[in-house]
Short mmCIF file of C-alpha atoms and ligand atoms in Angstrom, two decimals:
data_model
loop_
_atom_site.label_atom_id
_atom_site.label_comp_id
_atom_site.label_asym_id
_atom_site.label_seq_id
_atom_site.Cartn_x
_atom_site.Cartn_y
_atom_site.Cartn_z
CA MET A 1463 -54.19 -9.31 -58.21
CA THR A 1464 -52.31 -6.39 -56.71
CA MET A 1465 -49.01 -4.93 -57.75
CA THR A 1466 -47.40 -4.35 -54.42
CA GLY A 1467 -48.38 -7.56 -52.78
CA GLN A 1468 -50.79 -6.22 -50.19
CA PRO A 1469 -53.76 -8.45 -49.69
CA GLU A 1470 -55.94 -5.86 -47.99
CA THR A 1471 -58.50 -5.22 -50.69
CA ASP A 1472 -58.48 -8.74 -52.00
CA ASP A 1473 -60.19 -9.92 -48.89
CA ALA A 1474 -63.73 -10.29 -50.18
CA SER A 1475 -64.96 -11.00 -46.66
CA LEU A 1476 -64.39 -7.32 -45.78
CA GLN A 1477 -66.05 -5.72 -48.78
CA GLY A 1478 -69.08 -3.70 -47.89
CA VAL A 1479 -69.31 -5.20 -44.40
CA MET A 1480 -71.07 -2.75 -42.09
CA LEU A 1481 -69.22 -2.58 -38.78
CA ARG A 1482 -71.35 -2.93 -35.70
CA GLY A 1483 -70.42 -1.74 -32.24
CA ALA A 1484 -70.01 1.92 -33.17
CA TRP A 1485 -71.64 5.34 -33.04
CA TYR A 1486 -73.08 6.42 -36.36
CA TYR A 1487 -74.14 9.90 -37.37
CA ALA A 1488 -77.94 9.86 -37.44
CA ALA A 1489 -79.21 13.42 -37.85
CA PRO A 1490 -78.49 17.07 -37.08
CA ALA A 1491 -79.83 17.87 -33.62
CA ALA A 1492 -81.76 20.81 -35.06
CA GLU A 1493 -83.89 18.46 -37.16
CA ILE A 1494 -85.57 16.92 -34.11
CA ALA A 1495 -87.58 19.39 -32.07
CA ARG A 1496 -89.05 18.59 -28.67
CA GLY A 1497 -91.98 16.23 -28.91
CA ARG A 1498 -91.03 15.13 -32.42
CA MET A 1499 -89.78 11.86 -33.81
CA MET A 1500 -88.41 10.60 -37.12
CA HIS A 1501 -87.47 7.38 -38.82
CA ARG A 1502 -83.91 6.50 -39.78
CA THR A 1503 -82.63 3.29 -41.33
CA LEU A 1504 -79.12 2.60 -40.02
CA LEU A 1505 -77.18 -0.50 -41.08
CA GLY A 1506 -80.44 -1.93 -42.33
CA GLU A 1507 -82.11 -1.49 -38.94
CA PRO A 1508 -85.22 0.60 -38.34
CA VAL A 1509 -84.58 3.34 -35.79
CA LEU A 1510 -87.06 5.79 -34.32
CA LEU A 1511 -85.26 8.94 -33.19
CA GLY A 1512 -87.16 11.25 -30.92
CA ARG A 1513 -86.80 14.12 -28.49
CA ASP A 1514 -88.95 14.08 -25.38
CA ALA A 1515 -90.71 17.00 -23.72
CA GLU A 1516 -87.61 17.68 -21.58
CA GLY A 1517 -85.38 17.88 -24.66
CA LYS A 1518 -83.67 14.52 -24.23
CA VAL A 1519 -83.10 12.46 -27.37
CA PHE A 1520 -83.92 8.76 -27.43
CA GLY A 1521 -83.92 5.85 -29.85
CA LEU A 1522 -86.35 2.95 -30.21
CA ARG A 1523 -86.47 0.13 -32.66
CA ASP A 1524 -88.96 1.53 -35.12
CA THR A 1525 -91.06 -1.59 -35.55
CA CYS A 1526 -93.97 -2.21 -33.23
CA PRO A 1527 -93.51 -5.38 -31.13
CA HIS A 1528 -97.15 -6.24 -31.98
CA ARG A 1529 -97.28 -6.49 -35.77
CA GLY A 1530 -94.26 -4.57 -36.98
CA THR A 1531 -95.81 -1.24 -37.96
CA LEU A 1532 -93.45 1.73 -38.02
CA LEU A 1533 -93.95 3.39 -34.64
CA SER A 1534 -92.61 6.67 -36.05
CA ARG A 1535 -95.79 6.92 -38.17
CA GLY A 1536 -97.81 7.16 -34.98
CA ASP A 1537 -98.24 9.92 -32.42
CA PHE A 1538 -95.83 11.20 -29.81
CA ASP A 1539 -96.94 13.45 -26.96
CA GLY A 1540 -93.42 14.15 -25.70
CA ARG A 1541 -93.65 11.23 -23.24
CA GLU A 1542 -95.04 8.20 -25.04
CA VAL A 1543 -95.11 6.94 -28.59
CA GLU A 1544 -98.42 5.50 -29.78
CA CYS A 1545 -98.46 2.93 -32.57
CA PRO A 1546 -100.73 4.08 -35.41
CA TYR A 1547 -102.25 0.61 -35.92
CA HIS A 1548 -103.72 -0.62 -32.61
CA GLY A 1549 -102.57 2.12 -30.28
CA TRP A 1550 -100.03 0.24 -28.19
CA ARG A 1551 -98.08 2.86 -26.26
CA PHE A 1552 -94.39 2.93 -25.42
CA ALA A 1553 -92.35 5.08 -23.05
CA THR A 1554 -89.09 6.47 -24.41
CA ASP A 1555 -87.15 3.75 -22.56
CA GLY A 1556 -89.07 1.08 -24.51
CA ARG A 1557 -91.52 0.03 -21.78
CA CYS A 1558 -94.98 -0.74 -23.13
CA THR A 1559 -97.54 1.20 -21.10
CA SER A 1560 -100.82 0.29 -22.76
CA ILE A 1561 -102.38 -2.40 -24.97
CA PRO A 1562 -105.89 -1.09 -25.59
CA SER A 1563 -107.31 -4.35 -27.04
CA GLN A 1564 -106.40 -6.58 -24.09
CA CYS A 1565 -108.93 -7.54 -21.41
CA ALA A 1566 -107.64 -7.62 -17.86
CA ASP A 1567 -107.46 -11.42 -17.76
CA GLN A 1568 -105.58 -11.78 -21.06
CA LYS A 1569 -101.90 -12.15 -21.76
CA PRO A 1570 -99.77 -10.37 -22.63
CA GLN A 1571 -100.32 -7.23 -20.60
CA ALA A 1572 -98.41 -4.04 -21.28
CA GLY A 1573 -95.89 -4.84 -18.53
CA ASP A 1574 -94.83 -7.98 -20.43
CA ILE A 1575 -93.77 -6.07 -23.55
CA ARG A 1576 -90.73 -3.95 -24.33
CA ALA A 1577 -89.61 -2.24 -27.50
CA ALA A 1578 -85.87 -2.48 -28.15
CA THR A 1579 -83.90 0.71 -27.59
CA TYR A 1580 -80.77 2.27 -29.07
CA PRO A 1581 -78.22 4.37 -27.19
CA VAL A 1582 -78.43 7.90 -28.55
CA ALA A 1583 -76.07 10.80 -27.84
CA GLU A 1584 -76.13 14.47 -28.73
CA ALA A 1585 -72.98 16.59 -29.02
CA HIS A 1586 -72.01 19.74 -30.96
CA GLY A 1587 -75.42 19.77 -32.64
CA ASN A 1588 -75.16 16.20 -33.93
CA ILE A 1589 -77.14 13.12 -32.98
CA TRP A 1590 -75.34 9.81 -32.96
CA VAL A 1591 -76.86 6.36 -32.59
CA TYR A 1592 -74.92 3.40 -31.29
CA VAL A 1593 -75.56 0.33 -33.42
CA GLY A 1594 -74.46 -3.01 -32.07
CA ALA A 1595 -74.67 -5.16 -28.98
CA VAL A 1596 -74.69 -2.92 -25.92
CA GLY A 1597 -72.16 -4.11 -23.35
CA ALA A 1598 -71.00 -2.50 -20.13
CA TYR A 1599 -68.99 -0.02 -22.09
CA LEU A 1600 -69.84 2.32 -24.96
CA PRO A 1601 -67.01 3.85 -26.98
CA PRO A 1602 -66.54 7.64 -26.82
CA LEU A 1603 -68.06 9.89 -29.46
CA PRO A 1604 -65.75 11.32 -32.13
CA VAL A 1605 -63.75 14.26 -30.78
CA LEU A 1606 -64.36 17.57 -32.59
CA PRO A 1607 -61.71 20.09 -31.52
CA ASP A 1608 -62.90 23.71 -31.33
CA ALA A 1609 -66.42 22.76 -32.45
CA GLY A 1610 -69.08 24.86 -30.75
CA ALA A 1611 -72.53 23.82 -29.64
CA THR A 1612 -74.08 24.30 -33.07
CA PRO A 1613 -72.62 23.83 -36.53
CA GLN A 1614 -72.56 26.57 -39.11
CA LEU A 1615 -73.65 24.08 -41.73
CA HIS A 1616 -74.78 20.50 -42.17
CA LEU A 1617 -75.21 18.80 -45.48
CA CYS A 1618 -75.87 15.24 -46.44
CA GLN A 1619 -75.74 13.35 -49.70
CA ARG A 1620 -76.89 9.83 -50.30
CA PHE A 1621 -74.33 7.70 -52.12
CA PRO A 1622 -75.84 4.61 -53.79
CA CYS A 1623 -72.83 2.47 -52.86
CA ASN A 1624 -71.51 0.46 -49.96
CA ILE A 1625 -69.74 1.99 -46.98
CA ASP A 1626 -66.22 1.18 -48.22
CA LEU A 1627 -66.54 3.03 -51.50
CA ALA A 1628 -68.01 6.05 -49.71
CA VAL A 1629 -65.36 6.10 -46.98
CA ILE A 1630 -62.32 5.49 -49.14
CA GLY A 1631 -62.96 8.66 -51.12
CA LEU A 1632 -62.45 10.62 -47.88
CA MET A 1633 -58.91 9.37 -47.38
CA ASP A 1634 -57.79 9.43 -50.97
CA PRO A 1635 -55.19 12.19 -51.34
CA ALA A 1636 -54.67 11.95 -55.10
CA HIS A 1637 -58.06 12.69 -56.66
CA GLY A 1638 -58.40 16.38 -55.78
CA ALA A 1639 -57.00 17.90 -58.95
CA PHE A 1640 -59.09 15.63 -61.15
CA VAL A 1641 -62.38 15.35 -59.32
CA HIS A 1642 -62.58 18.76 -57.66
CA LYS A 1643 -61.62 21.04 -60.48
CA SER A 1644 -62.00 24.52 -59.06
CA ALA A 1645 -60.07 27.74 -59.37
CA LEU A 1646 -60.34 28.27 -55.63
CA TRP A 1647 -58.94 24.90 -54.79
CA ARG A 1648 -56.60 22.62 -56.64
CA THR A 1649 -55.65 22.49 -60.27
CA ARG A 1650 -53.72 19.98 -62.28
CA GLN A 1651 -50.93 22.51 -62.74
CA SER A 1652 -50.49 22.83 -59.01
CA ILE A 1653 -49.71 19.14 -58.46
CA HIS A 1654 -46.45 18.77 -56.59
CA GLU A 1655 -44.70 16.33 -54.34
CA LYS A 1656 -45.83 16.28 -50.74
CA GLN A 1657 -44.69 14.60 -47.58
CA LYS A 1658 -46.96 14.22 -44.62
CA SER A 1659 -46.34 12.50 -41.34
CA PHE A 1660 -48.97 10.21 -39.92
CA SER A 1661 -49.45 8.61 -36.55
CA PRO A 1662 -51.91 6.14 -35.07
CA VAL A 1663 -54.80 7.50 -33.00
CA PRO A 1664 -54.31 6.24 -29.45
CA GLY A 1665 -57.13 4.09 -28.14
CA ALA A 1666 -58.98 3.86 -31.46
CA LEU A 1667 -58.71 2.21 -34.83
CA GLY A 1668 -57.57 5.18 -36.82
CA TRP A 1669 -54.75 7.47 -37.84
CA ARG A 1670 -53.93 11.12 -37.96
CA MET A 1671 -52.27 13.25 -40.57
CA ASP A 1672 -50.19 15.25 -38.13
CA ARG A 1673 -50.56 18.98 -37.78
CA HIS A 1674 -48.88 20.76 -40.67
CA PRO A 1675 -49.10 24.11 -42.51
CA ALA A 1676 -52.08 24.10 -44.90
CA SER A 1677 -51.07 22.96 -48.36
CA SER A 1678 -50.07 25.73 -50.75
CA ASN A 1679 -52.71 24.52 -53.21
CA SER A 1680 -55.52 24.80 -50.66
CA ARG A 1681 -56.10 28.48 -51.10
CA ALA A 1682 -59.58 28.37 -49.61
CA TYR A 1683 -58.22 27.95 -46.08
CA ARG A 1684 -55.84 30.84 -46.33
CA ILE A 1685 -58.47 33.13 -47.79
CA PHE A 1686 -61.09 32.14 -45.26
CA LEU A 1687 -59.07 31.89 -42.05
CA GLY A 1688 -56.36 34.38 -42.98
CA GLY A 1689 -52.79 34.09 -41.71
CA ARG A 1690 -51.04 30.74 -41.86
CA PRO A 1691 -53.43 28.01 -40.90
CA GLU A 1692 -52.25 24.63 -39.74
CA THR A 1693 -54.36 21.58 -40.34
CA GLU A 1694 -54.72 18.13 -38.88
CA ILE A 1695 -56.91 15.35 -40.20
CA THR A 1696 -58.03 12.35 -38.19
CA TYR A 1697 -59.70 9.23 -39.51
CA THR A 1698 -61.30 6.72 -37.21
CA LEU A 1699 -63.17 3.60 -38.09
CA PRO A 1700 -65.79 2.85 -38.96
CA SER A 1701 -66.28 6.05 -40.97
CA VAL A 1702 -65.40 9.37 -39.39
CA ARG A 1703 -63.03 12.00 -40.73
CA VAL A 1704 -62.33 15.14 -38.73
CA GLU A 1705 -60.39 18.02 -40.18
CA HIS A 1706 -59.24 20.84 -37.97
CA ALA A 1707 -57.60 23.99 -39.28
CA THR A 1708 -56.52 26.82 -37.04
CA THR A 1709 -54.53 30.01 -37.08
CA GLY A 1710 -54.65 30.07 -33.28
CA ARG A 1711 -57.33 32.75 -33.38
CA TYR A 1712 -59.66 31.48 -36.06
CA HIS A 1713 -60.49 27.91 -36.68
CA TYR A 1714 -62.45 25.59 -38.86
CA THR A 1715 -63.59 22.09 -37.94
CA GLY A 1716 -65.07 19.77 -40.53
CA LEU A 1717 -66.69 16.47 -39.67
CA THR A 1718 -67.43 13.97 -42.40
CA ALA A 1719 -69.30 10.92 -41.18
CA CYS A 1720 -70.56 8.11 -43.38
CA THR A 1721 -73.55 6.12 -42.20
CA PRO A 1722 -74.56 2.92 -43.93
CA VAL A 1723 -78.28 3.02 -44.53
CA THR A 1724 -78.23 -0.45 -46.02
CA ALA A 1725 -75.44 -2.55 -47.52
CA ASP A 1726 -75.82 -0.63 -50.81
CA ILE A 1727 -76.69 2.88 -49.67
CA THR A 1728 -74.52 5.23 -47.62
CA ASP A 1729 -75.36 8.67 -46.30
CA VAL A 1730 -72.39 11.02 -46.25
CA HIS A 1731 -72.87 13.79 -43.70
CA HIS A 1732 -70.69 16.83 -43.71
CA VAL A 1733 -70.80 19.23 -40.76
CA MET A 1734 -68.84 22.48 -40.55
CA TYR A 1735 -67.89 24.74 -37.66
CA TRP A 1736 -65.94 27.97 -37.82
CA ASN A 1737 -65.52 31.07 -35.71
CA VAL A 1738 -64.45 33.69 -38.23
CA PRO A 1739 -66.47 36.81 -37.35
CA GLY A 1740 -68.82 38.31 -39.92
CA THR A 1741 -68.95 35.21 -42.06
CA THR A 1742 -72.46 34.01 -41.27
CA LEU A 1743 -73.63 35.62 -44.49
CA LEU A 1744 -71.22 33.39 -46.37
CA ARG A 1745 -73.09 30.28 -45.33
CA PRO A 1746 -75.20 29.91 -48.48
CA LEU A 1747 -72.08 30.25 -50.62
CA VAL A 1748 -70.10 27.77 -48.53
CA ARG A 1749 -73.04 25.40 -48.70
CA ARG A 1750 -73.13 25.60 -52.46
CA VAL A 1751 -69.42 24.95 -52.78
CA ALA A 1752 -69.52 22.08 -50.29
CA GLU A 1753 -72.54 20.50 -52.00
CA ARG A 1754 -70.68 20.64 -55.27
CA PHE A 1755 -67.59 19.05 -53.75
CA LEU A 1756 -69.57 16.23 -52.23
CA ASP A 1757 -71.42 15.67 -55.46
CA GLN A 1758 -68.11 15.50 -57.33
CA ASP A 1759 -66.97 12.82 -54.89
CA ARG A 1760 -70.24 11.00 -55.42
CA GLN A 1761 -69.86 11.00 -59.19
CA ALA A 1762 -66.28 9.74 -58.86
CA VAL A 1763 -67.32 6.93 -56.57
CA LEU A 1764 -70.19 5.92 -58.83
CA ALA A 1765 -67.92 5.76 -61.87
CA MET A 1766 -65.59 3.53 -59.85
CA GLN A 1767 -68.49 1.38 -58.73
CA GLU A 1768 -69.63 0.88 -62.30
CA GLY A 1769 -66.14 -0.19 -63.29
CA LEU A 1770 -65.74 -2.51 -60.33
CA ALA A 1771 -68.93 -4.30 -61.33
CA PHE A 1772 -66.82 -5.92 -64.06
CA ALA A 1773 -64.53 -7.34 -61.34
CA PRO A 1774 -61.33 -5.93 -62.87
CA PRO A 1775 -57.95 -6.53 -61.24
CA THR A 1776 -57.03 -3.42 -59.23
CA MET A 1777 -53.97 -2.22 -57.36
CA LEU A 1778 -53.03 -0.01 -54.46
CA VAL A 1779 -49.94 2.07 -55.12
CA ARG A 1780 -47.51 3.47 -52.59
CA ASP A 1781 -47.85 5.90 -50.96
CA ALA A 1782 -50.94 7.54 -52.42
CA ASP A 1783 -53.13 4.53 -51.62
CA THR A 1784 -51.53 3.67 -48.30
CA GLN A 1785 -54.37 5.11 -46.24
CA THR A 1786 -56.84 2.94 -48.10
CA ARG A 1787 -54.67 -0.03 -47.22
CA TRP A 1788 -54.70 1.04 -43.57
CA TYR A 1789 -58.48 1.30 -43.66
CA TYR A 1790 -58.82 -2.31 -44.72
CA ARG A 1791 -56.18 -3.46 -42.25
CA LEU A 1792 -57.96 -1.80 -39.35
CA LYS A 1793 -61.33 -3.00 -40.58
CA ARG A 1794 -60.05 -6.55 -40.54
CA GLU A 1795 -58.76 -6.00 -37.00
CA TRP A 1796 -62.14 -4.58 -35.92
CA LEU A 1797 -63.91 -7.75 -37.02
CA ALA A 1798 -61.24 -10.08 -35.67
CA ALA A 1799 -61.26 -8.41 -32.25
CA GLN A 1800 -65.04 -8.50 -32.15
CA ALA A 1801 -65.12 -12.19 -33.06
CA ALA A 1802 -62.53 -12.97 -30.38
CA GLY A 1803 -64.18 -10.77 -27.75
CA ARG A 1804 -60.98 -8.78 -27.15
CA PRO A 1805 -60.21 -5.07 -27.43
CA PRO A 1806 -58.96 -4.09 -30.90
CA GLU A 1807 -55.30 -3.23 -31.37
CA ASN A 1808 -54.09 -0.48 -33.63
CA SER A 1809 -51.02 -1.90 -35.37
CA LEU A 1810 -50.12 1.29 -37.25
CA THR A 1811 -46.86 3.06 -36.44
CA PRO A 1812 -45.80 6.66 -37.11
CA VAL A 1813 -44.66 7.07 -40.70
CA VAL A 1814 -44.01 9.71 -43.36
CA LEU A 1815 -45.83 9.19 -46.65
CA LYS A 1816 -45.10 10.99 -49.87
CA TRP A 1817 -47.09 11.42 -53.04
CA ARG A 1818 -47.86 14.00 -55.68
CA SER A 1819 -51.13 15.90 -55.53
S1 LIG M 1403 -99.00 -3.09 -34.90
FE1 LIG M 1403 -98.56 -1.64 -33.39
S2 LIG M 1403 -100.23 -1.80 -32.07
FE2 LIG M 1403 -100.59 -3.35 -33.50
FE1 LIG M 1404 -62.97 14.39 -52.69
#
């Protein structure tokens, strides 16, 4: 049951579905040195992420085609991965190059075997893995305006909930004063009516809170960037939020990317870039504040998850919950377009929303 007649969240077929055919944040680039590899579980799939001797990142399915052992538990010499169990070797493009136990007249030979691969991309110090069927065309990576080659900070928290619950918290404009109680940020007393204009993101399933002067109850921006920062926030499905604040001279870019580990576990990555001189020393403090924020979001989501386990009737109000409604609408379109083999269409139109926060 919903109060305003929108069916979006009543569609049980959407709940917790992990969207395939997208780039997902996998790891900070700095965590994979040359000649190293690591395991990641993404959307329930085992992924070996590695960086070869030349510095290029690659992704293999992290289960050995022989008996399923995790290849990432084996050795990597910067060119080939060797399975720890029977020593089958694989090049970074998935070709099997050696099966030590096979005699020359036996089948299969190495040339008959391939490990599956994943498209992997590195940009602005982040490593993304494309999960889904690989066609002729891969979508572009999320755009990070003003982000340099390396972030100032990366943090990640694991949310024991499905992707929807993790993502929806990022686009919820009305929880700040209650969840993130902080003198530096928002307080209950500072709640006031706001109007923000939104427009669809061209060529993607997403929307943008158009550029506007930073909210008067977001003191942190004004203290940190100085002057009169303007901010813009972009959300694109499946799970990427990009916030950009700039005074023209100084800027801050925040990427929040949720990656489903499994259907019930979601990693929330938060990556920050800024160019304010002399602030490198502030990093530990910013990290502490950001960790606390993310943990507050996590606690809020978990309390909601516990309540939802009782299957209560819920409602989406206007306009504070409108972005959540958009999320489900675009998610439904993602799946419908994929099922029909057509490009997705963003049906959102420019609109002004108002709420109190
Ligand atoms: S399981 Fe990998 S070589 Fe046998
Ligand atoms: Fe939050």
